[in-house]
PDB file of C-alpha atoms in Angstrom:
ATOM      1  CA  UNK A   1      81.534 105.562  64.870  1.00  0.00           C
ATOM      2  CA  UNK A   2      83.093 108.363  66.909  1.00  0.00           C
ATOM      3  CA  UNK A   3      79.775 110.231  66.937  1.00  0.00           C
ATOM      4  CA  UNK A   4      78.021 107.138  68.331  1.00  0.00           C
ATOM      5  CA  UNK A   5      80.588 106.822  71.114  1.00  0.00           C
ATOM      6  CA  UNK A   6      80.237 110.516  71.948  1.00  0.00           C
ATOM      7  CA  UNK A   7      76.452 110.159  72.063  1.00  0.00           C
ATOM      8  CA  UNK A   8      76.708 107.153  74.399  1.00  0.00           C
ATOM      9  CA  UNK A   9      79.065 109.073  76.694  1.00  0.00           C
ATOM     10  CA  UNK A  10      76.683 112.024  76.702  1.00  0.00           C
ATOM     11  CA  UNK A  11      73.740 109.799  77.651  1.00  0.00           C
ATOM     12  CA  UNK A  12      75.814 108.212  80.455  1.00  0.00           C
ATOM     13  CA  UNK A  13      76.669 111.643  81.838  1.00  0.00           C
ATOM     14  CA  UNK A  14      72.997 112.660  81.612  1.00  0.00           C
ATOM     15  CA  UNK A  15      72.155 109.705  83.864  1.00  0.00           C
ATOM     16  CA  UNK A  16      74.484 111.015  86.574  1.00  0.00           C
ATOM     17  CA  UNK A  17      72.027 113.670  87.747  1.00  0.00           C
ATOM     18  CA  UNK A  18      71.236 115.228  91.136  1.00  0.00           C
ATOM     19  CA  UNK A  19      67.752 114.201  92.272  1.00  0.00           C
ATOM     20  CA  UNK A  20      67.037 117.661  93.763  1.00  0.00           C
ATOM     21  CA  UNK A  21      68.459 120.397  91.514  1.00  0.00           C
ATOM     22  CA  UNK A  22      68.557 118.050  88.452  1.00  0.00           C
ATOM     23  CA  UNK A  23      71.997 119.198  87.337  1.00  0.00           C
ATOM     24  CA  UNK A  24      73.966 116.448  85.567  1.00  0.00           C
ATOM     25  CA  UNK A  25      77.588 115.771  84.786  1.00  0.00           C
ATOM     26  CA  UNK A  26      76.821 116.479  81.145  1.00  0.00           C
ATOM     27  CA  UNK A  27      76.343 120.121  82.203  1.00  0.00           C
ATOM     28  CA  UNK A  28      79.113 120.183  84.828  1.00  0.00           C
ATOM     29  CA  UNK A  29      81.688 117.438  84.313  1.00  0.00           C
ATOM     30  CA  UNK A  30      83.413 118.156  87.662  1.00  0.00           C
ATOM     31  CA  UNK A  31      80.144 117.811  89.591  1.00  0.00           C
ATOM     32  CA  UNK A  32      80.585 116.050  92.950  1.00  0.00           C
ATOM     33  CA  UNK A  33      77.772 113.560  93.533  1.00  0.00           C
ATOM     34  CA  UNK A  34      76.849 111.468  96.576  1.00  0.00           C
ATOM     35  CA  UNK A  35      74.997 108.156  96.145  1.00  0.00           C
ATOM     36  CA  UNK A  36      72.490 106.759  98.626  1.00  0.00           C
ATOM     37  CA  UNK A  37      71.664 103.120  99.318  1.00  0.00           C
ATOM     38  CA  UNK A  38      68.777 103.421  96.870  1.00  0.00           C
ATOM     39  CA  UNK A  39      71.184 104.389  94.067  1.00  0.00           C
ATOM     40  CA  UNK A  40      69.907 107.961  93.652  1.00  0.00           C
ATOM     41  CA  UNK A  41      72.326 110.874  93.587  1.00  0.00           C
ATOM     42  CA  UNK A  42      72.633 114.207  95.378  1.00  0.00           C
ATOM     43  CA  UNK A  43      75.139 116.886  94.441  1.00  0.00           C
ATOM     44  CA  UNK A  44      77.383 118.228  97.175  1.00  0.00           C
ATOM     45  CA  UNK A  45      75.356 121.436  97.600  1.00  0.00           C
ATOM     46  CA  UNK A  46      71.999 119.646  97.850  1.00  0.00           C
ATOM     47  CA  UNK A  47      73.503 116.973 100.114  1.00  0.00           C
ATOM     48  CA  UNK A  48      74.618 119.680 102.558  1.00  0.00           C
ATOM     49  CA  UNK A  49      71.252 121.479 102.458  1.00  0.00           C
ATOM     50  CA  UNK A  50      69.187 118.269 102.795  1.00  0.00           C
ATOM     51  CA  UNK A  51      70.974 117.132 105.959  1.00  0.00           C
ATOM     52  CA  UNK A  52      71.457 120.561 107.463  1.00  0.00           C
ATOM     53  CA  UNK A  53      70.675 120.101 111.154  1.00  0.00           C
ATOM     54  CA  UNK A  54      69.012 116.668 110.812  1.00  0.00           C
ATOM     55  CA  UNK A  55      70.479 113.152 110.712  1.00  0.00           C
ATOM     56  CA  UNK A  56      68.076 111.714 108.111  1.00  0.00           C
ATOM     57  CA  UNK A  57      65.987 112.766 105.113  1.00  0.00           C
ATOM     58  CA  UNK A  58      63.673 111.181 102.538  1.00  0.00           C
ATOM     59  CA  UNK A  59      64.940 110.427  99.066  1.00  0.00           C
ATOM     60  CA  UNK A  60      63.243 112.791  96.605  1.00  0.00           C
ATOM     61  CA  UNK A  61      62.730 110.004  94.043  1.00  0.00           C
ATOM     62  CA  UNK A  62      61.861 106.793  95.898  1.00  0.00           C
ATOM     63  CA  UNK A  63      60.731 108.387  99.178  1.00  0.00           C
ATOM     64  CA  UNK A  64      62.815 106.048 101.345  1.00  0.00           C
ATOM     65  CA  UNK A  65      64.212 107.556 104.526  1.00  0.00           C
ATOM     66  CA  UNK A  66      67.995 107.612 104.471  1.00  0.00           C
ATOM     67  CA  UNK A  67      70.584 108.451 107.113  1.00  0.00           C
ATOM     68  CA  UNK A  68      73.178 111.097 106.443  1.00  0.00           C
ATOM     69  CA  UNK A  69      76.041 108.611 106.758  1.00  0.00           C
ATOM     70  CA  UNK A  70      74.391 106.256 104.237  1.00  0.00           C
ATOM     71  CA  UNK A  71      75.379 108.639 101.413  1.00  0.00           C
ATOM     72  CA  UNK A  72      78.891 108.124 100.107  1.00  0.00           C
ATOM     73  CA  UNK A  73      80.842 109.774  97.259  1.00  0.00           C
ATOM     74  CA  UNK A  74      79.816 108.287  93.914  1.00  0.00           C
ATOM     75  CA  UNK A  75      82.198 105.623  92.642  1.00  0.00           C
ATOM     76  CA  UNK A  76      80.179 104.085  89.788  1.00  0.00           C
ATOM     77  CA  UNK A  77      78.543 105.675  86.776  1.00  0.00           C
ATOM     78  CA  UNK A  78      75.267 103.820  87.255  1.00  0.00           C
ATOM     79  CA  UNK A  79      73.176 104.258  90.379  1.00  0.00           C
ATOM     80  CA  UNK A  80      71.796 100.737  89.893  1.00  0.00           C
ATOM     81  CA  UNK A  81      75.327  99.308  90.139  1.00  0.00           C
ATOM     82  CA  UNK A  82      75.951 101.307  93.314  1.00  0.00           C
ATOM     83  CA  UNK A  83      72.652 100.102  94.812  1.00  0.00           C
ATOM     84  CA  UNK A  84      73.391  96.451  93.951  1.00  0.00           C
ATOM     85  CA  UNK A  85      76.836  96.620  95.529  1.00  0.00           C
ATOM     86  CA  UNK A  86      75.554  98.365  98.660  1.00  0.00           C
ATOM     87  CA  UNK A  87      72.812  95.733  99.081  1.00  0.00           C
ATOM     88  CA  UNK A  88      75.311  92.922  98.693  1.00  0.00           C
ATOM     89  CA  UNK A  89      77.733  94.489 101.187  1.00  0.00           C
ATOM     90  CA  UNK A  90      74.894  95.075 103.661  1.00  0.00           C
ATOM     91  CA  UNK A  91      73.657  91.489 103.337  1.00  0.00           C
ATOM     92  CA  UNK A  92      77.128  89.987 103.624  1.00  0.00           C
ATOM     93  CA  UNK A  93      77.469  91.478 107.097  1.00  0.00           C
ATOM     94  CA  UNK A  94      74.874  88.983 108.363  1.00  0.00           C
ATOM     95  CA  UNK A  95      74.964  86.285 105.691  1.00  0.00           C
ATOM     96  CA  UNK A  96      78.546  85.438 106.584  1.00  0.00           C
ATOM     97  CA  UNK A  97      78.356  81.721 107.313  1.00  0.00           C
ATOM     98  CA  UNK A  98      81.079  79.410 106.081  1.00  0.00           C
ATOM     99  CA  UNK A  99      81.090  75.729 105.229  1.00  0.00           C
ATOM    100  CA  UNK A 100      82.467  74.967 108.720  1.00  0.00           C
ATOM    101  CA  UNK A 101      79.212  76.323 110.184  1.00  0.00           C
ATOM    102  CA  UNK A 102      77.408  73.513 108.350  1.00  0.00           C
ATOM    103  CA  UNK A 103      79.742  70.763 109.604  1.00  0.00           C
ATOM    104  CA  UNK A 104      81.483  70.731 106.195  1.00  0.00           C
ATOM    105  CA  UNK A 105      78.277  69.496 104.571  1.00  0.00           C
ATOM    106  CA  UNK A 106      78.520  70.736 100.989  1.00  0.00           C
ATOM    107  CA  UNK A 107      74.842  70.145 100.235  1.00  0.00           C
ATOM    108  CA  UNK A 108      73.641  72.317 103.127  1.00  0.00           C
ATOM    109  CA  UNK A 109      76.270  74.958 102.394  1.00  0.00           C
ATOM    110  CA  UNK A 110      75.272  75.148  98.720  1.00  0.00           C
ATOM    111  CA  UNK A 111      71.624  75.534  99.766  1.00  0.00           C
ATOM    112  CA  UNK A 112      72.686  78.436 101.997  1.00  0.00           C
ATOM    113  CA  UNK A 113      74.625  80.094  99.128  1.00  0.00           C
ATOM    114  CA  UNK A 114      71.575  79.757  96.901  1.00  0.00           C
ATOM    115  CA  UNK A 115      69.393  81.314  99.617  1.00  0.00           C
ATOM    116  CA  UNK A 116      71.856  84.204  99.962  1.00  0.00           C
ATOM    117  CA  UNK A 117      71.871  84.925  96.239  1.00  0.00           C
ATOM    118  CA  UNK A 118      68.056  84.767  96.145  1.00  0.00           C
ATOM    119  CA  UNK A 119      67.857  87.338  98.960  1.00  0.00           C
ATOM    120  CA  UNK A 120      70.294  89.706  97.272  1.00  0.00           C
ATOM    121  CA  UNK A 121      68.576  89.340  93.883  1.00  0.00           C
ATOM    122  CA  UNK A 122      65.066  89.905  95.275  1.00  0.00           C
ATOM    123  CA  UNK A 123      66.111  92.978  97.256  1.00  0.00           C
ATOM    124  CA  UNK A 124      68.048  94.389  94.317  1.00  0.00           C
ATOM    125  CA  UNK A 125      65.140  94.123  91.878  1.00  0.00           C
ATOM    126  CA  UNK A 126      62.318  94.626  94.432  1.00  0.00           C
ATOM    127  CA  UNK A 127      60.881  91.136  93.940  1.00  0.00           C
ATOM    128  CA  UNK A 128      58.602  89.984  96.787  1.00  0.00           C
ATOM    129  CA  UNK A 129      60.575  92.146  99.236  1.00  0.00           C
ATOM    130  CA  UNK A 130      58.202  91.629 102.195  1.00  0.00           C
ATOM    131  CA  UNK A 131      58.486  87.833 102.070  1.00  0.00           C
ATOM    132  CA  UNK A 132      62.237  88.048 101.431  1.00  0.00           C
ATOM    133  CA  UNK A 133      62.774  90.271 104.468  1.00  0.00           C
ATOM    134  CA  UNK A 134      60.730  87.876 106.636  1.00  0.00           C
ATOM    135  CA  UNK A 135      62.868  84.936 105.450  1.00  0.00           C
ATOM    136  CA  UNK A 136      66.001  86.955 106.139  1.00  0.00           C
ATOM    137  CA  UNK A 137      64.843  87.883 109.643  1.00  0.00           C
ATOM    138  CA  UNK A 138      64.000  84.244 110.410  1.00  0.00           C
ATOM    139  CA  UNK A 139      67.440  83.173 109.190  1.00  0.00           C
ATOM    140  CA  UNK A 140      69.115  85.785 111.387  1.00  0.00           C
ATOM    141  CA  UNK A 141      67.250  84.574 114.489  1.00  0.00           C
ATOM    142  CA  UNK A 142      68.010  80.938 113.751  1.00  0.00           C
ATOM    143  CA  UNK A 143      71.767  81.505 113.212  1.00  0.00           C
ATOM    144  CA  UNK A 144      72.321  84.480 115.526  1.00  0.00           C
ATOM    145  CA  UNK A 145      75.170  82.872 117.486  1.00  0.00           C
ATOM    146  CA  UNK A 146      77.068  81.770 114.366  1.00  0.00           C
ATOM    147  CA  UNK A 147      76.567  85.159 112.700  1.00  0.00           C
ATOM    148  CA  UNK A 148      77.859  87.068 115.737  1.00  0.00           C
ATOM    149  CA  UNK A 149      80.771  84.664 116.053  1.00  0.00           C
ATOM    150  CA  UNK A 150      81.753  85.217 112.408  1.00  0.00           C
ATOM    151  CA  UNK A 151      81.358  88.991 112.764  1.00  0.00           C
ATOM    152  CA  UNK A 152      83.780  88.925 115.715  1.00  0.00           C
ATOM    153  CA  UNK A 153      86.180  86.693 113.793  1.00  0.00           C
ATOM    154  CA  UNK A 154      86.124  88.934 110.707  1.00  0.00           C
ATOM    155  CA  UNK A 155      86.640  91.977 112.924  1.00  0.00           C
ATOM    156  CA  UNK A 156      89.710  90.355 114.501  1.00  0.00           C
ATOM    157  CA  UNK A 157      91.040  89.389 111.066  1.00  0.00           C
ATOM    158  CA  UNK A 158      90.472  92.914 109.765  1.00  0.00           C
ATOM    159  CA  UNK A 159      92.262  94.408 112.759  1.00  0.00           C
ATOM    160  CA  UNK A 160      95.124  91.933 112.297  1.00  0.00           C
ATOM    161  CA  UNK A 161      95.433  92.915 108.615  1.00  0.00           C
ATOM    162  CA  UNK A 162      95.358  96.602 109.515  1.00  0.00           C
ATOM    163  CA  UNK A 163      97.997  96.097 112.205  1.00  0.00           C
ATOM    164  CA  UNK A 164     100.131  94.139 109.762  1.00  0.00           C
ATOM    165  CA  UNK A 165      99.836  96.858 107.124  1.00  0.00           C
ATOM    166  CA  UNK A 166     100.530  99.544 109.721  1.00  0.00           C
ATOM    167  CA  UNK A 167     103.634  97.687 110.937  1.00  0.00           C
ATOM    168  CA  UNK A 168     104.763  97.242 107.338  1.00  0.00           C
ATOM    169  CA  UNK A 169     104.330 100.963 106.672  1.00  0.00           C
ATOM    170  CA  UNK A 170     106.303 101.805 109.815  1.00  0.00           C
ATOM    171  CA  UNK A 171     109.033  99.405 108.730  1.00  0.00           C
ATOM    172  CA  UNK A 172     109.173 101.033 105.294  1.00  0.00           C
ATOM    173  CA  UNK A 173     109.340 104.489 106.906  1.00  0.00           C
ATOM    174  CA  UNK A 174     112.224 103.376 109.154  1.00  0.00           C
ATOM    175  CA  UNK A 175     114.061 101.956 106.146  1.00  0.00           C
ATOM    176  CA  UNK A 176     113.597 105.209 104.238  1.00  0.00           C
ATOM    177  CA  UNK A 177     114.782 107.233 107.234  1.00  0.00           C
ATOM    178  CA  UNK A 178     117.848 104.999 107.630  1.00  0.00           C
ATOM    179  CA  UNK A 179     118.581 105.280 103.917  1.00  0.00           C
ATOM    180  CA  UNK A 180     118.217 109.047 104.042  1.00  0.00           C
ATOM    181  CA  UNK A 181     120.536 109.197 107.085  1.00  0.00           C
ATOM    182  CA  UNK A 182     123.124 107.046 105.300  1.00  0.00           C
ATOM    183  CA  UNK A 183     122.984 109.319 102.254  1.00  0.00           C
ATOM    184  CA  UNK A 184     123.275 112.388 104.439  1.00  0.00           C
ATOM    185  CA  UNK A 185     126.248 110.931 106.347  1.00  0.00           C
ATOM    186  CA  UNK A 186     127.911 109.991 103.065  1.00  0.00           C
ATOM    187  CA  UNK A 187     127.337 113.490 101.698  1.00  0.00           C
ATOM    188  CA  UNK A 188     128.745 115.062 104.890  1.00  0.00           C
ATOM    189  CA  UNK A 189     131.774 112.752 104.736  1.00  0.00           C
ATOM    190  CA  UNK A 190     132.438 113.707 101.104  1.00  0.00           C
ATOM    191  CA  UNK A 191     132.111 117.379 101.999  1.00  0.00           C
ATOM    192  CA  UNK A 192     134.589 117.012 104.907  1.00  0.00           C
ATOM    193  CA  UNK A 193     137.022 115.135 102.672  1.00  0.00           C
ATOM    194  CA  UNK A 194     136.750 117.835 100.014  1.00  0.00           C
ATOM    195  CA  UNK A 195     137.479 120.573 102.557  1.00  0.00           C
ATOM    196  CA  UNK A 196     140.433 118.640 104.008  1.00  0.00           C
ATOM    197  CA  UNK A 197     141.902 118.169 100.547  1.00  0.00           C
ATOM    198  CA  UNK A 198     141.490 121.848  99.676  1.00  0.00           C
ATOM    199  CA  UNK A 199     143.136 122.876 102.971  1.00  0.00           C
ATOM    200  CA  UNK A 200     145.929 120.376 102.328  1.00  0.00           C
ATOM    201  CA  UNK A 201     146.555 121.854  98.888  1.00  0.00           C
ATOM    202  CA  UNK A 202     146.439 125.431 100.230  1.00  0.00           C
ATOM    203  CA  UNK A 203     148.868 124.703 103.088  1.00  0.00           C
ATOM    204  CA  UNK A 204     151.272 122.530 101.082  1.00  0.00           C
ATOM    205  CA  UNK A 205     154.636 123.862  99.878  1.00  0.00           C
ATOM    206  CA  UNK A 206     154.279 121.789  96.715  1.00  0.00           C
ATOM    207  CA  UNK A 207     150.634 122.089  95.541  1.00  0.00           C
ATOM    208  CA  UNK A 208     151.343 120.023  92.432  1.00  0.00           C
ATOM    209  CA  UNK A 209     152.561 117.052  94.489  1.00  0.00           C
ATOM    210  CA  UNK A 210     149.616 117.387  96.893  1.00  0.00           C
ATOM    211  CA  UNK A 211     147.206 117.458  93.938  1.00  0.00           C
ATOM    212  CA  UNK A 212     148.832 114.364  92.440  1.00  0.00           C
ATOM    213  CA  UNK A 213     148.519 112.541  95.776  1.00  0.00           C
ATOM    214  CA  UNK A 214     144.832 113.473  95.971  1.00  0.00           C
ATOM    215  CA  UNK A 215     144.339 112.227  92.412  1.00  0.00           C
ATOM    216  CA  UNK A 216     145.966 108.884  93.329  1.00  0.00           C
ATOM    217  CA  UNK A 217     143.706 108.606  96.397  1.00  0.00           C
ATOM    218  CA  UNK A 218     140.615 109.228  94.240  1.00  0.00           C
ATOM    219  CA  UNK A 219     141.814 106.634  91.734  1.00  0.00           C
ATOM    220  CA  UNK A 220     142.320 104.020  94.495  1.00  0.00           C
ATOM    221  CA  UNK A 221     138.888 104.793  95.964  1.00  0.00           C
ATOM    222  CA  UNK A 222     137.259 104.342  92.570  1.00  0.00           C
ATOM    223  CA  UNK A 223     139.052 101.023  92.006  1.00  0.00           C
ATOM    224  CA  UNK A 224     138.010  99.847  95.475  1.00  0.00           C
ATOM    225  CA  UNK A 225     134.356 100.723  94.791  1.00  0.00           C
ATOM    226  CA  UNK A 226     134.465  98.868  91.473  1.00  0.00           C
ATOM    227  CA  UNK A 227     136.018  95.829  93.182  1.00  0.00           C
ATOM    228  CA  UNK A 228     133.330  95.819  95.876  1.00  0.00           C
ATOM    229  CA  UNK A 229     130.626  96.136  93.209  1.00  0.00           C
ATOM    230  CA  UNK A 230     132.059  93.182  91.271  1.00  0.00           C
ATOM    231  CA  UNK A 231     132.171  91.085  94.442  1.00  0.00           C
ATOM    232  CA  UNK A 232     128.602  92.046  95.219  1.00  0.00           C
ATOM    233  CA  UNK A 233     127.440  91.023  91.739  1.00  0.00           C
ATOM    234  CA  UNK A 234     129.405  87.787  92.010  1.00  0.00           C
ATOM    235  CA  UNK A 235     127.953  86.870  95.402  1.00  0.00           C
ATOM    236  CA  UNK A 236     124.434  88.068  94.629  1.00  0.00           C
ATOM    237  CA  UNK A 237     121.834  85.576  95.782  1.00  0.00           C
ATOM    238  CA  UNK A 238     120.289  83.715  92.888  1.00  0.00           C
ATOM    239  CA  UNK A 239     116.672  82.638  93.049  1.00  0.00           C
ATOM    240  CA  UNK A 240     116.512  78.890  92.498  1.00  0.00           C
ATOM    241  CA  UNK A 241     113.164  77.161  92.150  1.00  0.00           C
ATOM    242  CA  UNK A 242     113.406  73.681  93.563  1.00  0.00           C
ATOM    243  CA  UNK A 243     110.773  71.019  93.978  1.00  0.00           C
ATOM    244  CA  UNK A 244     110.484  68.641  96.894  1.00  0.00           C
ATOM    245  CA  UNK A 245     110.808  65.567  94.723  1.00  0.00           C
ATOM    246  CA  UNK A 246     114.095  63.649  94.775  1.00  0.00           C
ATOM    247  CA  UNK A 247     116.217  64.655  91.833  1.00  0.00           C
ATOM    248  CA  UNK A 248     116.977  61.960  89.291  1.00  0.00           C
ATOM    249  CA  UNK A 249     120.080  61.860  87.166  1.00  0.00           C
ATOM    250  CA  UNK A 250     119.131  62.630  83.601  1.00  0.00           C
ATOM    251  CA  UNK A 251     121.041  61.300  80.611  1.00  0.00           C
ATOM    252  CA  UNK A 252     121.742  63.522  77.659  1.00  0.00           C
ATOM    253  CA  UNK A 253     119.488  63.096  74.649  1.00  0.00           C
ATOM    254  CA  UNK A 254     120.679  60.434  72.254  1.00  0.00           C
ATOM    255  CA  UNK A 255     119.203  60.048  68.794  1.00  0.00           C
ATOM    256  CA  UNK A 256     117.922  56.584  67.945  1.00  0.00           C
ATOM    257  CA  UNK A 257     116.823  56.003  64.333  1.00  0.00           C
ATOM    258  CA  UNK A 258     113.140  55.170  64.033  1.00  0.00           C
ATOM    259  CA  UNK A 259     112.517  51.649  62.736  1.00  0.00           C
ATOM    260  CA  UNK A 260     109.163  51.596  60.965  1.00  0.00           C
ATOM    261  CA  UNK A 261     107.611  48.156  60.551  1.00  0.00           C
ATOM    262  CA  UNK A 262     105.931  48.180  57.121  1.00  0.00           C
ATOM    263  CA  UNK A 263     104.638  44.573  57.184  1.00  0.00           C
ATOM    264  CA  UNK A 264     105.259  44.521  53.460  1.00  0.00           C
ATOM    265  CA  UNK A 265     108.027  44.547  50.848  1.00  0.00           C
ATOM    266  CA  UNK A 266     110.737  47.150  51.345  1.00  0.00           C
ATOM    267  CA  UNK A 267     110.537  50.142  49.000  1.00  0.00           C
ATOM    268  CA  UNK A 268     113.431  50.772  46.574  1.00  0.00           C
ATOM    269  CA  UNK A 269     116.401  52.661  47.903  1.00  0.00           C
ATOM    270  CA  UNK A 270     117.065  56.319  47.151  1.00  0.00           C
ATOM    271  CA  UNK A 271     119.986  55.581  44.731  1.00  0.00           C
ATOM    272  CA  UNK A 272     117.743  53.193  42.755  1.00  0.00           C
ATOM    273  CA  UNK A 273     115.006  55.838  42.565  1.00  0.00           C
ATOM    274  CA  UNK A 274     117.579  58.323  41.244  1.00  0.00           C
ATOM    275  CA  UNK A 275     118.995  55.794  38.747  1.00  0.00           C
ATOM    276  CA  UNK A 276     115.571  54.956  37.331  1.00  0.00           C
ATOM    277  CA  UNK A 277     114.610  58.649  37.395  1.00  0.00           C
ATOM    278  CA  UNK A 278     111.343  57.970  39.182  1.00  0.00           C
ATOM    279  CA  UNK A 279     111.163  61.506  40.567  1.00  0.00           C
ATOM    280  CA  UNK A 280     110.854  63.298  37.275  1.00  0.00           C
ATOM    281  CA  UNK A 281     107.720  65.345  36.740  1.00  0.00           C
ATOM    282  CA  UNK A 282     106.887  65.653  40.439  1.00  0.00           C
ATOM    283  CA  UNK A 283     105.600  69.070  41.430  1.00  0.00           C
ATOM    284  CA  UNK A 284     107.837  69.185  44.528  1.00  0.00           C
ATOM    285  CA  UNK A 285     110.881  69.313  42.250  1.00  0.00           C
ATOM    286  CA  UNK A 286     111.311  73.036  42.869  1.00  0.00           C
ATOM    287  CA  UNK A 287     114.379  74.890  44.118  1.00  0.00           C
ATOM    288  CA  UNK A 288     112.634  76.216  47.233  1.00  0.00           C
ATOM    289  CA  UNK A 289     111.440  72.719  48.179  1.00  0.00           C
ATOM    290  CA  UNK A 290     114.807  71.093  47.492  1.00  0.00           C
ATOM    291  CA  UNK A 291     116.486  73.719  49.677  1.00  0.00           C
ATOM    292  CA  UNK A 292     114.387  72.491  52.580  1.00  0.00           C
ATOM    293  CA  UNK A 293     115.611  68.925  52.074  1.00  0.00           C
ATOM    294  CA  UNK A 294     112.380  67.543  50.543  1.00  0.00           C
ATOM    295  CA  UNK A 295     113.742  66.042  47.330  1.00  0.00           C
ATOM    296  CA  UNK A 296     111.592  64.321  44.658  1.00  0.00           C
ATOM    297  CA  UNK A 297     113.210  60.998  45.547  1.00  0.00           C
ATOM    298  CA  UNK A 298     111.989  61.375  49.132  1.00  0.00           C
ATOM    299  CA  UNK A 299     108.437  61.980  47.925  1.00  0.00           C
ATOM    300  CA  UNK A 300     108.579  58.893  45.687  1.00  0.00           C
ATOM    301  CA  UNK A 301     110.010  56.770  48.499  1.00  0.00           C
ATOM    302  CA  UNK A 302     107.233  57.984  50.833  1.00  0.00           C
ATOM    303  CA  UNK A 303     104.525  57.033  48.324  1.00  0.00           C
ATOM    304  CA  UNK A 304     106.054  53.613  47.616  1.00  0.00           C
ATOM    305  CA  UNK A 305     106.394  52.914  51.365  1.00  0.00           C
ATOM    306  CA  UNK A 306     102.695  53.706  51.846  1.00  0.00           C
ATOM    307  CA  UNK A 307     101.797  51.466  48.898  1.00  0.00           C
ATOM    308  CA  UNK A 308     103.864  48.545  50.215  1.00  0.00           C
ATOM    309  CA  UNK A 309     102.743  48.835  53.820  1.00  0.00           C
ATOM    310  CA  UNK A 310     100.630  46.002  55.243  1.00  0.00           C
ATOM    311  CA  UNK A 311     100.753  43.894  52.064  1.00  0.00           C
ATOM    312  CA  UNK A 312     101.903  40.889  54.137  1.00  0.00           C
ATOM    313  CA  UNK A 313      98.963  41.086  56.594  1.00  0.00           C
TER     314      UNK A 313
END
């Protein structure tokens, strides 16, 4: 099984191959590859040489002309997966209509979603590409205003998200700086206190008494910190999940015996079953079963209750 897995991994690495020098990641595992919109790869050396002094070049496999900035570092093992994702991202820039653009008409919006998936599928698998591109161009002309409006809206939303994240990062940085300053001030205060105590001991006529006083101060400081920590734990905010529904007073559970209507004669009582020894020879008469409370008399009573049920109907 391990050999099969190793063989599959080797074949996957063989597929990650530069389209110019034909070196693969099976030969150089740390090979840096760039993927074009067509899903074909170029290693870093060939990528640099192909676009040396020119903004575009033809793919050596499919012959399509690609811009330099259309190649990005490879993120997926399969070039087909990369191509499918790039096509979808490119199409979603223009096919960005929402249900509000169709006056909240679900039928028309679902037809649009189906059209969008057909376009992406046809372009991904090269199915009737000429007709698909003509349909796409007609759709763009027909909905140009809505498309541009949504592009502007998404741009504003993206900028708002980026500004929010940037402000959050700045806030986190300020908090870290304040925390670092507090720690530094606390460290400097401890250092000053240590020096003052050492100078006090050195200048005192009774070093033993000065040392005892310092020990008492340290003990009081420790007790004060422990008291503050206990108060903090006591007053810590507890997260309470509350609903908006009015709370109803709930009564405690009270057991009510279940009254089963047999619609037939009552079965004999447990003492009678024991007296007449009706439970002898029953398979459940084992120690493990009796320990669980299921006695032979209970089994007999259950069977007799089933037999007597509904005899009066």
